CSV table of C-alpha atoms in Angstrom, one decimal:
chain,number,residue,atom,x,y,z
C,171,MET,CA,20.4,16.5,22.3
C,172,ARG,CA,19.1,13.6,21.3
C,173,HIS,CA,16.1,14.4,22.1
C,174,HIS,CA,15.4,18.2,20.4
C,175,THR,CA,16.8,16.6,17.2
C,176,ARG,CA,14.8,15.8,14.2
C,177,SER,CA,16.9,13.1,11.9
C,178,ILE,CA,16.2,13.1,8.5
C,179,ILE,CA,17.4,9.5,7.2
C,180,LEU,CA,18.6,10.0,3.7
C,181,PRO,CA,19.5,6.1,1.8
C,182,VAL,CA,21.9,7.1,-1.5
C,183,HIS,CA,23.5,5.3,-4.4
C,184,ASN,CA,24.1,6.8,-7.4
C,185,ALA,CA,21.4,9.3,-7.0
C,186,GLU,CA,23.4,11.9,-9.1
C,187,PRO,CA,20.9,12.7,-11.2
C,188,TRP,CA,18.4,14.1,-8.6
C,189,LEU,CA,20.3,14.8,-5.8
C,190,ASP,CA,21.7,18.3,-5.6
C,191,GLU,CA,17.5,19.0,-5.4
C,192,CYS,CA,16.5,16.4,-3.2
C,193,LEU,CA,19.4,17.6,-0.5
C,194,ARG,CA,18.1,21.9,-1.1
C,195,SER,CA,14.7,21.1,0.1
C,196,VAL,CA,16.3,19.7,3.4
C,197,LEU,CA,18.2,23.1,3.7
C,198,GLN,CA,14.8,24.4,3.1
C,199,GLN,CA,12.9,23.1,5.5
C,200,ASP,CA,11.4,26.0,7.6
C,201,PHE,CA,11.0,24.2,10.9
C,202,GLU,CA,12.7,26.0,13.9
C,203,GLY,CA,14.0,23.3,16.1
C,204,THR,CA,16.9,21.4,15.8
C,205,MET,CA,16.9,18.9,13.0
C,206,GLU,CA,20.4,16.5,11.3
C,207,LEU,CA,20.5,15.1,8.0
C,208,SER,CA,21.8,11.4,8.2
C,209,VAL,CA,23.1,10.4,4.9
C,210,PHE,CA,23.9,6.7,4.3
C,211,ASN,CA,25.9,6.3,0.7
C,212,ASP,CA,25.5,2.6,-0.5
C,213,ALA,CA,28.2,1.6,-3.0
C,214,SER,CA,27.9,4.7,-4.9
C,215,LYS,CA,29.9,4.9,-8.0
C,216,ASP,CA,28.2,7.9,-9.6
C,217,LYS,CA,29.1,11.8,-8.4
C,218,SER,CA,27.0,11.2,-5.4
C,219,GLY,CA,29.4,11.5,-2.8
C,220,ALA,CA,31.2,14.6,-4.0
C,221,ILE,CA,27.9,15.9,-3.7
C,222,ILE,CA,27.1,14.6,-0.1
C,223,GLU,CA,29.7,16.7,0.4
C,224,LYS,CA,28.7,19.5,-1.2
C,225,TRP,CA,26.2,20.9,0.2
C,226,ARG,CA,27.6,18.9,3.9
C,227,VAL,CA,29.2,22.5,4.1
C,228,LYS,CA,25.7,24.6,2.7
C,229,LEU,CA,23.3,22.5,4.8
C,230,GLU,CA,25.8,23.0,8.2
C,231,ASP,CA,26.4,26.6,7.2
C,232,SER,CA,22.4,26.6,8.4
C,233,GLY,CA,22.5,24.7,11.6
C,234,VAL,CA,22.1,21.5,9.9
C,235,HIS,CA,24.8,19.0,11.6
C,236,VAL,CA,24.9,16.4,8.9
C,237,ILE,CA,26.0,12.4,9.5
C,238,ILE,CA,28.3,10.8,7.0
C,239,GLY,CA,28.4,6.7,6.2
C,240,GLY,CA,28.7,4.9,3.8
C,241,HIS,CA,30.7,1.8,2.3
C,242,ASP,CA,32.6,1.7,-0.9
C,243,SER,CA,32.1,-2.4,-2.1
C,244,LEU,CA,30.9,-3.5,-5.7
C,245,SER,CA,27.8,-3.9,-4.6
C,246,PRO,CA,24.9,-2.3,-2.4
C,247,ARG,CA,24.0,-3.7,0.5
C,248,GLY,CA,20.2,-2.3,-0.5
C,249,VAL,CA,18.1,-0.1,0.8
C,250,GLY,CA,16.5,-1.9,4.1
C,251,TYR,CA,20.2,-2.8,5.2
C,252,SER,CA,20.9,1.3,4.7
C,253,LYS,CA,18.2,2.9,6.6
C,254,ASN,CA,19.0,0.9,8.8
C,255,GLN,CA,22.8,2.6,9.1
C,256,ALA,CA,21.3,5.7,8.4
C,257,VAL,CA,18.9,5.2,11.3
C,258,ALA,CA,21.9,4.0,13.9
C,259,GLN,CA,24.2,7.2,13.3
C,260,SER,CA,21.5,9.3,14.1
C,261,SER,CA,20.6,11.0,17.1
C,262,GLY,CA,17.5,12.6,16.9
C,263,SER,CA,14.1,11.5,18.9
C,264,TYR,CA,12.2,11.6,15.5
C,265,LEU,CA,13.1,10.0,12.4
C,266,CYS,CA,12.4,11.7,8.8
C,267,PHE,CA,12.1,9.3,6.1
C,268,LEU,CA,13.3,10.5,2.6
C,269,ASP,CA,14.3,9.1,-0.8
C,270,SER,CA,16.6,10.6,-2.7
C,271,ASP,CA,15.0,10.7,-6.0
C,272,ASP,CA,12.4,13.0,-3.6
C,273,VAL,CA,12.1,16.8,-3.0
C,274,MET,CA,10.6,17.7,-0.4
C,275,MET,CA,7.7,20.5,0.5
C,276,PRO,CA,9.7,23.5,2.4
C,277,GLN,CA,6.8,22.7,5.4
C,278,ARG,CA,6.9,18.8,5.7
C,279,VAL,CA,9.1,18.7,8.5
C,280,ARG,CA,7.1,20.7,10.7
C,281,LEU,CA,3.8,19.3,9.4
C,282,GLN,CA,4.5,16.2,10.6
C,283,HIS,CA,6.5,16.5,13.3
C,284,GLN,CA,3.5,18.1,14.9
C,285,ALA,CA,1.4,15.6,14.2
C,286,ALA,CA,4.0,12.8,14.9
C,287,VAL,CA,4.5,14.1,17.9
C,288,GLN,CA,0.6,13.6,18.6
C,289,HIS,CA,0.4,10.5,17.4
C,290,PRO,CA,3.0,8.6,19.4
C,291,SER,CA,2.8,5.2,17.8
C,292,SER,CA,1.9,5.9,14.8
C,293,ILE,CA,3.5,6.1,10.9
C,294,VAL,CA,2.9,9.9,10.0
C,295,GLY,CA,2.8,10.2,5.8
C,296,CYS,CA,1.1,13.1,3.3
C,297,ARG,CA,0.1,13.6,0.2
C,298,VAL,CA,2.4,13.8,-3.0
C,299,ARG,CA,2.5,15.3,-5.9
C,300,ARG,CA,3.8,12.8,-9.0
C,301,ASP,CA,6.7,13.4,-11.3
C,302,PRO,CA,6.2,13.9,-14.4
C,303,PRO,CA,2.9,14.6,-13.3
C,304,ASN,CA,1.1,12.0,-15.7
C,305,SER,CA,2.7,8.6,-14.2
C,306,THR,CA,1.1,6.3,-11.9
C,307,GLU,CA,-1.9,9.1,-11.8
C,308,ARG,CA,-4.2,7.0,-10.8
C,309,TYR,CA,-1.9,5.4,-7.7
C,310,THR,CA,-1.3,9.1,-7.2
C,311,ARG,CA,-5.0,9.4,-6.8
C,312,TRP,CA,-5.0,6.4,-4.4
C,313,ILE,CA,-2.4,8.0,-2.1
C,314,ASN,CA,-4.5,11.4,-1.8
C,315,GLN,CA,-7.5,10.1,-1.4
C,316,LEU,CA,-8.2,7.7,1.0
C,317,THR,CA,-10.1,8.9,4.2
C,318,PRO,CA,-8.3,8.5,8.0
C,319,GLU,CA,-10.4,5.1,8.1
C,320,GLN,CA,-9.3,3.7,4.7
C,321,LEU,CA,-5.6,4.7,5.8
C,322,LEU,CA,-5.9,1.0,8.0
C,323,THR,CA,-9.6,-0.5,5.8
C,324,GLN,CA,-6.8,-0.6,2.6
C,325,VAL,CA,-4.0,-2.1,4.4
C,326,PHE,CA,-4.4,-5.4,2.2
C,327,THR,CA,-4.5,-4.1,-1.3
C,328,ALA,CA,-2.2,-4.7,-3.8
C,329,ASN,CA,-1.3,-0.9,-3.9
C,330,GLY,CA,1.2,-1.3,-0.4
C,331,PRO,CA,1.4,0.4,2.6
C,332,THR,CA,-2.0,2.7,2.6
C,333,VAL,CA,0.6,6.3,3.3
C,334,ILE,CA,3.8,5.3,0.8
C,335,MET,CA,7.5,4.6,2.7
C,336,PRO,CA,9.2,8.2,0.9
C,337,THR,CA,6.7,10.0,3.1
C,338,TRP,CA,7.1,8.4,6.6
C,339,PHE,CA,7.8,10.2,9.8
C,340,CYS,CA,7.6,8.9,13.5
C,341,SER,CA,9.0,8.6,16.6
C,342,ARG,CA,12.9,6.7,17.0
C,343,ALA,CA,10.8,5.1,19.9
C,344,TRP,CA,8.3,3.6,18.0
C,345,PHE,CA,11.0,3.0,15.4
C,346,SER,CA,13.0,0.4,17.5
C,347,HIS,CA,9.7,-0.8,18.9
C,348,VAL,CA,8.6,-2.0,15.1
C,349,GLY,CA,12.2,-2.4,13.7
C,350,PRO,CA,14.7,-2.4,11.8
C,351,PHE,CA,13.9,-3.0,8.2
C,352,ASP,CA,14.3,-6.5,6.2
C,353,GLU,CA,18.3,-6.6,5.0
C,354,GLY,CA,17.4,-9.5,2.3
C,355,GLY,CA,18.5,-6.6,-0.7
C,356,GLN,CA,16.8,-6.3,-3.9
C,357,GLY,CA,13.8,-8.0,-4.5
C,358,VAL,CA,13.0,-7.4,-1.3
C,359,PRO,CA,9.5,-5.2,-0.2
C,360,GLU,CA,11.0,-4.0,3.2
C,361,ASP,CA,8.8,-1.1,3.4
C,362,LEU,CA,5.8,-3.1,3.1
C,363,LEU,CA,7.4,-5.9,6.0
C,364,PHE,CA,7.7,-3.1,8.2
C,365,PHE,CA,4.4,-1.5,7.7
C,366,TYR,CA,3.1,-5.1,8.1
C,367,GLU,CA,4.7,-5.4,11.7
C,368,HIS,CA,4.0,-2.1,12.5
C,369,LEU,CA,0.5,-3.3,12.5
C,370,ARG,CA,0.4,-5.7,13.9
C,371,LYS,CA,2.4,-4.1,16.6
C,372,GLY,CA,-1.3,-1.8,17.0
C,373,GLY,CA,0.8,0.8,15.3
C,374,GLY,CA,-1.4,4.0,13.7
C,375,VAL,CA,-1.4,5.3,10.2
C,376,VAL,CA,-1.8,9.6,10.1
C,377,ARG,CA,-1.7,11.2,6.8
C,378,VAL,CA,-0.8,15.2,6.9
C,379,ASP,CA,-3.5,16.0,3.9
C,380,GLN,CA,-1.0,18.4,2.3
C,381,SER,CA,1.6,17.3,-0.2
C,382,LEU,CA,4.4,17.7,0.6
C,383,LEU,CA,7.0,15.4,-1.0
C,384,LEU,CA,7.1,15.1,-4.8
C,385,TYR,CA,7.3,11.6,-5.5
C,386,ARG,CA,9.3,10.7,-9.1
C,387,TYR,CA,8.6,8.2,-10.4
C,388,HIS,CA,11.3,6.6,-13.3
C,389,PRO,CA,12.8,3.5,-14.4
C,390,ARG,CA,15.8,3.2,-11.8
C,391,ALA,CA,13.4,3.6,-9.3
C,392,ALA,CA,14.6,0.8,-6.6
C,393,THR,CA,10.9,-0.5,-6.3
C,394,HIS,CA,10.9,-1.5,-9.4
C,395,SER,CA,12.5,-4.4,-8.6
C,396,VAL,CA,10.1,-6.1,-6.4
C,397,LEU,CA,8.0,-8.4,-8.1
C,398,GLU,CA,4.5,-8.9,-8.3
C,399,THR,CA,4.6,-12.2,-7.5
C,400,THR,CA,6.5,-11.4,-4.3
C,401,ILE,CA,4.3,-8.3,-3.6
C,402,TRP,CA,1.1,-11.5,-3.6
C,403,THR,CA,3.0,-13.9,-1.5
C,404,HIS,CA,3.6,-11.6,1.3
C,405,ARG,CA,-0.2,-10.0,0.7
C,406,VAL,CA,-2.2,-13.4,1.4
C,407,ARG,CA,-0.4,-14.2,4.0
C,408,PHE,CA,-0.8,-11.3,6.0
C,409,LEU,CA,-4.7,-11.9,5.0
C,410,GLU,CA,-4.4,-15.5,6.6
C,411,GLU,CA,-2.9,-13.8,9.5
C,412,GLN,CA,-5.0,-11.0,10.1
C,413,ALA,CA,-8.1,-11.9,8.6
C,414,LEU,CA,-8.7,-16.0,7.7
C,415,PRO,CA,-8.6,-16.9,12.0
C,416,ARG,CA,-11.4,-15.5,12.6
C,417,TRP,CA,-13.6,-17.4,9.8
C,418,ALA,CA,-14.7,-21.0,10.5
C,419,ALA,CA,-15.8,-20.9,6.4
C,420,PHE,CA,-15.2,-18.2,3.4
C,421,THR,CA,-16.3,-18.4,-0.2
C,422,ILE,CA,-14.3,-17.1,-2.8
C,423,TRP,CA,-16.2,-14.5,-5.3
C,424,ASN,CA,-15.1,-15.4,-8.9
C,425,ALA,CA,-14.1,-18.5,-9.9
C,426,GLY,CA,-11.8,-17.8,-13.0
C,427,LYS,CA,-8.0,-17.3,-13.0
C,428,GLN,CA,-7.8,-14.9,-10.2
C,429,GLY,CA,-10.4,-16.5,-7.6
C,430,ARG,CA,-8.5,-19.7,-8.5
C,431,ARG,CA,-4.6,-17.9,-8.4
C,432,LEU,CA,-6.0,-17.1,-4.3
C,433,TYR,CA,-6.9,-20.8,-4.3
C,434,ARG,CA,-3.8,-21.9,-4.9
C,435,SER,CA,-1.4,-19.4,-2.9
C,436,LEU,CA,-3.8,-20.2,0.3
C,437,THR,CA,-2.4,-23.0,3.2
C,438,ALA,CA,-3.7,-26.0,3.1
C,439,ALA,CA,-5.1,-25.6,6.7
C,440,SER,CA,-6.7,-22.2,4.7
C,441,GLN,CA,-7.9,-24.5,1.4
C,442,ARG,CA,-10.1,-26.3,3.6
C,443,LYS,CA,-12.1,-23.6,4.8
C,444,VAL,CA,-13.0,-22.6,1.7
C,445,VAL,CA,-17.3,-23.9,0.9
C,446,ALA,CA,-17.1,-22.7,-2.6
C,447,PHE,CA,-16.2,-20.1,-5.1
C,448,CYS,CA,-19.8,-17.9,-6.6
C,449,ASP,CA,-19.7,-15.9,-9.9
C,450,VAL,CA,-21.6,-14.0,-12.4
C,451,ASP,CA,-20.4,-16.1,-15.5
C,452,GLU,CA,-22.1,-18.7,-16.2
C,453,ASN,CA,-20.2,-21.2,-18.1
C,454,LYS,CA,-18.1,-21.3,-14.9
C,455,ILE,CA,-21.8,-21.5,-12.8
C,456,ARG,CA,-22.7,-25.0,-15.2
C,457,LYS,CA,-19.5,-26.3,-14.6
C,458,GLY,CA,-20.2,-27.0,-11.3
C,459,PHE,CA,-16.9,-26.9,-9.0
C,460,TYR,CA,-13.4,-26.6,-9.1
C,461,CYS,CA,-10.9,-29.6,-8.8
C,462,HIS,CA,-7.6,-28.9,-7.7
C,463,GLU,CA,-5.7,-30.6,-10.1
C,464,ASP,CA,-2.4,-29.9,-7.8
C,465,SER,CA,-3.3,-30.5,-4.2
C,466,GLN,CA,-1.4,-34.3,-2.2
C,467,GLU,CA,-5.2,-34.9,-0.9
C,468,ARG,CA,-6.9,-37.8,-1.6
C,469,PRO,CA,-9.6,-37.1,-3.5
C,470,LYS,CA,-8.6,-34.0,-4.9
C,471,PRO,CA,-10.6,-31.3,-3.6
C,472,ARG,CA,-13.7,-30.6,-5.4
C,473,ILE,CA,-14.7,-26.7,-5.0
C,474,PRO,CA,-18.6,-25.7,-5.7
C,475,ILE,CA,-19.3,-23.4,-7.9
C,476,LEU,CA,-22.2,-21.3,-7.4
C,477,HIS,CA,-24.7,-18.1,-8.4
C,478,PHE,CA,-23.4,-15.5,-6.3
C,479,ARG,CA,-26.8,-14.7,-5.9
C,480,ALA,CA,-26.7,-18.2,-3.7
C,481,ALA,CA,-23.5,-17.8,-1.9
C,482,ARG,CA,-23.2,-16.7,1.4
C,483,PRO,CA,-20.6,-14.2,3.2
C,484,PRO,CA,-18.0,-14.0,4.5
C,485,PHE,CA,-16.4,-13.6,0.5
C,486,VAL,CA,-12.8,-12.9,-0.2
C,487,ILE,CA,-13.5,-11.4,-3.5
C,488,CYS,CA,-10.2,-11.0,-6.1
C,489,VAL,CA,-11.7,-9.6,-9.0
C,490,LYS,CA,-10.2,-8.1,-11.8
C,491,LEU,CA,-11.9,-5.0,-12.5
C,492,VAL,CA,-11.5,-3.4,-16.3
C,493,ASP,CA,-13.2,0.4,-17.2
C,494,THR,CA,-17.0,-0.5,-19.3
C,495,GLY,CA,-16.7,2.8,-20.0
C,496,HIS,CA,-19.9,4.2,-19.4
C,497,PRO,CA,-20.1,8.4,-20.0
C,498,GLN,CA,-22.8,8.1,-17.3
C,499,PRO,CA,-23.6,7.0,-13.7
C,500,LEU,CA,-27.0,4.7,-14.6
C,501,ALA,CA,-30.0,4.6,-12.0
C,502,LEU,CA,-29.8,3.5,-8.3
C,503,GLU,CA,-32.9,1.8,-9.2
C,504,GLU,CA,-30.3,-1.1,-11.1
C,505,ALA,CA,-27.4,-1.1,-8.9
C,506,PRO,CA,-26.5,-4.8,-8.5
C,507,GLN,CA,-28.4,-7.0,-5.4
C,508,TRP,CA,-26.0,-8.3,-3.1
C,509,PRO,CA,-26.5,-12.3,-1.8
C,510,PRO,CA,-28.1,-12.8,0.8
C,511,GLY,CA,-27.0,-12.5,4.1
C,512,ALA,CA,-24.7,-9.4,2.7
C,513,ARG,CA,-26.6,-7.3,4.8
C,514,ARG,CA,-25.4,-4.1,6.6
C,515,GLY,CA,-24.3,-4.2,10.0
C,516,GLY,CA,-21.2,-6.9,10.1
C,517,THR,CA,-20.3,-8.4,6.9
C,518,GLU,CA,-16.5,-8.5,6.2
C,519,LEU,CA,-15.6,-8.6,2.8
C,520,TYR,CA,-11.4,-9.1,1.9
C,521,LEU,CA,-10.7,-8.0,-1.4
C,522,LEU,CA,-7.7,-8.6,-3.1
C,523,LEU,CA,-7.5,-6.9,-6.7
C,524,PRO,CA,-5.3,-8.1,-9.8
C,525,PRO,CA,-4.4,-4.5,-11.4
C,526,GLY,CA,-7.3,-2.9,-13.8
C,527,PRO,CA,-9.2,1.0,-14.0
C,528,HIS,CA,-12.6,0.3,-11.9
C,529,ARG,CA,-15.5,2.9,-12.5
C,530,GLY,CA,-18.3,2.7,-9.8
C,531,ARG,CA,-20.2,2.9,-7.0
C,532,LEU,CA,-21.4,0.3,-4.8
C,533,ARG,CA,-24.3,1.7,-3.0
C,534,GLY,CA,-26.0,-0.3,0.1
C,535,GLN,CA,-22.9,-2.6,-0.2
C,536,PRO,CA,-22.1,-5.1,3.0
C,537,GLU,CA,-19.4,-3.6,5.1
C,538,VAL,CA,-16.0,-3.5,3.3
C,539,VAL,CA,-12.7,-4.5,5.4
C,540,ALA,CA,-10.4,-4.2,2.8
C,541,LEU,CA,-10.4,-3.8,-1.1
C,542,ALA,CA,-7.0,-4.0,-3.3
C,543,GLY,CA,-6.0,-2.8,-6.7
C,544,GLY,CA,-3.7,-3.5,-9.0
C,545,PRO,CA,-0.7,-1.4,-8.5
C,546,GLY,CA,-0.5,2.2,-9.9
C,547,LEU,CA,-4.5,1.4,-10.1
C,548,PRO,CA,-7.6,3.1,-7.6
C,549,SER,CA,-9.5,0.8,-5.2
C,550,LEU,CA,-13.2,1.4,-3.9
C,551,GLN,CA,-13.1,3.7,-1.1
C,552,LEU,CA,-14.2,1.6,1.7
C,553,THR,CA,-16.5,0.9,4.5
C,554,ASP,CA,-15.6,0.0,7.9
C,555,PRO,CA,-17.7,-2.3,9.8
C,556,ARG,CA,-17.0,-0.3,13.5
C,557,GLN,CA,-17.9,2.4,11.9
C,558,PRO,CA,-20.9,2.2,9.1
C,559,LEU,CA,-21.0,4.8,6.2
C,560,PRO,CA,-24.4,4.4,4.0
C,561,GLU,CA,-22.4,4.1,0.6
C,562,ALA,CA,-19.2,3.4,-0.6
C,563,THR,CA,-17.1,5.4,-3.9
C,564,CYS,CA,-15.2,5.0,-6.1
C,565,SER,CA,-12.3,6.6,-6.2
C,566,LEU,CA,-11.7,7.1,-9.7
C,567,HIS,CA,-15.6,8.4,-10.4
C,568,PRO,CA,-17.8,9.1,-7.5
C,569,GLN,CA,-20.9,9.3,-9.7
C,570,CYS,CA,-20.7,6.2,-11.2
C,571,ILE,CA,-23.3,3.9,-10.3
C,572,PRO,CA,-22.5,0.3,-11.6
C,573,GLY,CA,-25.7,-1.9,-13.4
C,574,GLN,CA,-26.6,-5.8,-13.0
C,575,GLN,CA,-24.9,-5.3,-16.1
C,576,GLU,CA,-21.6,-3.6,-15.5
C,577,LEU,CA,-21.2,-6.0,-12.6
C,578,CYS,CA,-21.3,-9.2,-14.8
C,579,GLU,CA,-18.7,-7.2,-17.6
C,580,LEU,CA,-16.8,-6.0,-14.5
C,581,GLN,CA,-16.1,-9.9,-13.4
C,582,ALA,CA,-12.8,-11.5,-14.8
C-alpha cells in the first residue's frame, strides 16, 4: 500500500477560519492515484476537530483515506512536532505538505508528484498566489520568479528557503534521509533548519512553474513567531559552514551598521579572515579602520576601511538597499565599475541584505553565488559561477540600470 499512496501532511492548530476551504481543496485534487490525508491536531481549542471529522466522511466517501492524530494538552507542541507526527502516522511513498490556512489548486498533487518522481532527492515546490493579493508583494514575486539556478544560489538570503515550506513535496525516503523537523516549538524556524540540512546532504531544489497554492498571510501565521535575530544567526552560521571555509581571507562590503553587525556575528576564526571593510561613503573611509571594542583580544582588532575600488574580492556584501525612485533606467556607460580583480570567471560574492526594496540592474558584474533581500522583499537575481550569465537582473525592475550616484545612494 505504501508504495502506491501519496500522503498529504496537514498539521492543525486552531485553524477553524480556514480549515473548510483547505480540506475542500484536498477533495478537489485531480490526481488519479491513491491519496491519503494525514492530519495531526496540535491541541486545538476551537472547532478544528469537529471540522476535520466532518470532512473525514466526505473524503473517505471519495476514496481518500484519512488518518487523524493529535493531543488535547493545554499547550501545543509546535509545528515541527506536528509535522513529524503527521508524517509518522502516514503511509505514502511521497509526502505533500500543506498548511491548514492554505488552499491547493486541483492539479497540485498530480503535477508535483510527476516532478518528484523525476527528482527523487529534491524538494519540489511551486509558484503561489498570495491572499490577500497585495500582502508581501515583493516576497511573493521573489518566490515565483527565481530561475532554476537561483533556487540553489539564493539559499543564503533573508527570505528563507527558495521554495516555501507550504509548497513542499518530496519522497518519503528522502525526507527520512534528511529529517525529521526540529521540534523546538514556537520561535524555531523548523523549515529553514530542515532546508539547510537538505542542502548539506546534497539535495536538489525544483519548482513546478504553475501557481498551485493559495498562500495566506495573516497575523496568526506561525512564521510571525520566529524572530529576525534567530533567522540571522542561522544564516550566518550556514554561511560560515558552507562558504567561508573556502576562503583564506575576504572583504566585507559595507563599513556601516549592517557590515559591522555581520563582523560581530562571525566566530573569532571567521573574524580573523576579514582583511578589510570597503565602502563608498567618504566619511566612513576617512575613519581609516573599524575597532571591534567588544573583542576579548588584546590589542583589539582594527580592520581597515577602504574605498570599494581599492578592495579585493572575495566579498561578503552586506548592504541595505533603498528605493531611489529613478523613473527611467540610467545609461549603460554610467553603470558602476567594480573593484579591481572583480572580474568574470570565478569571483564569488556572498551577499546578505537586510530589508529594503531595490530597483537596479548591474551589468558586467562578477559571478554571484548568493544575494539576500529582506523578509518579504526582492533580491537581485544571481549569476552562478558554474554557469556564467552575461548579466544579473533586478527581480523587481528588469529595465533599471543603477549608475554611480545611485550606487552611492543605495549604500547603507
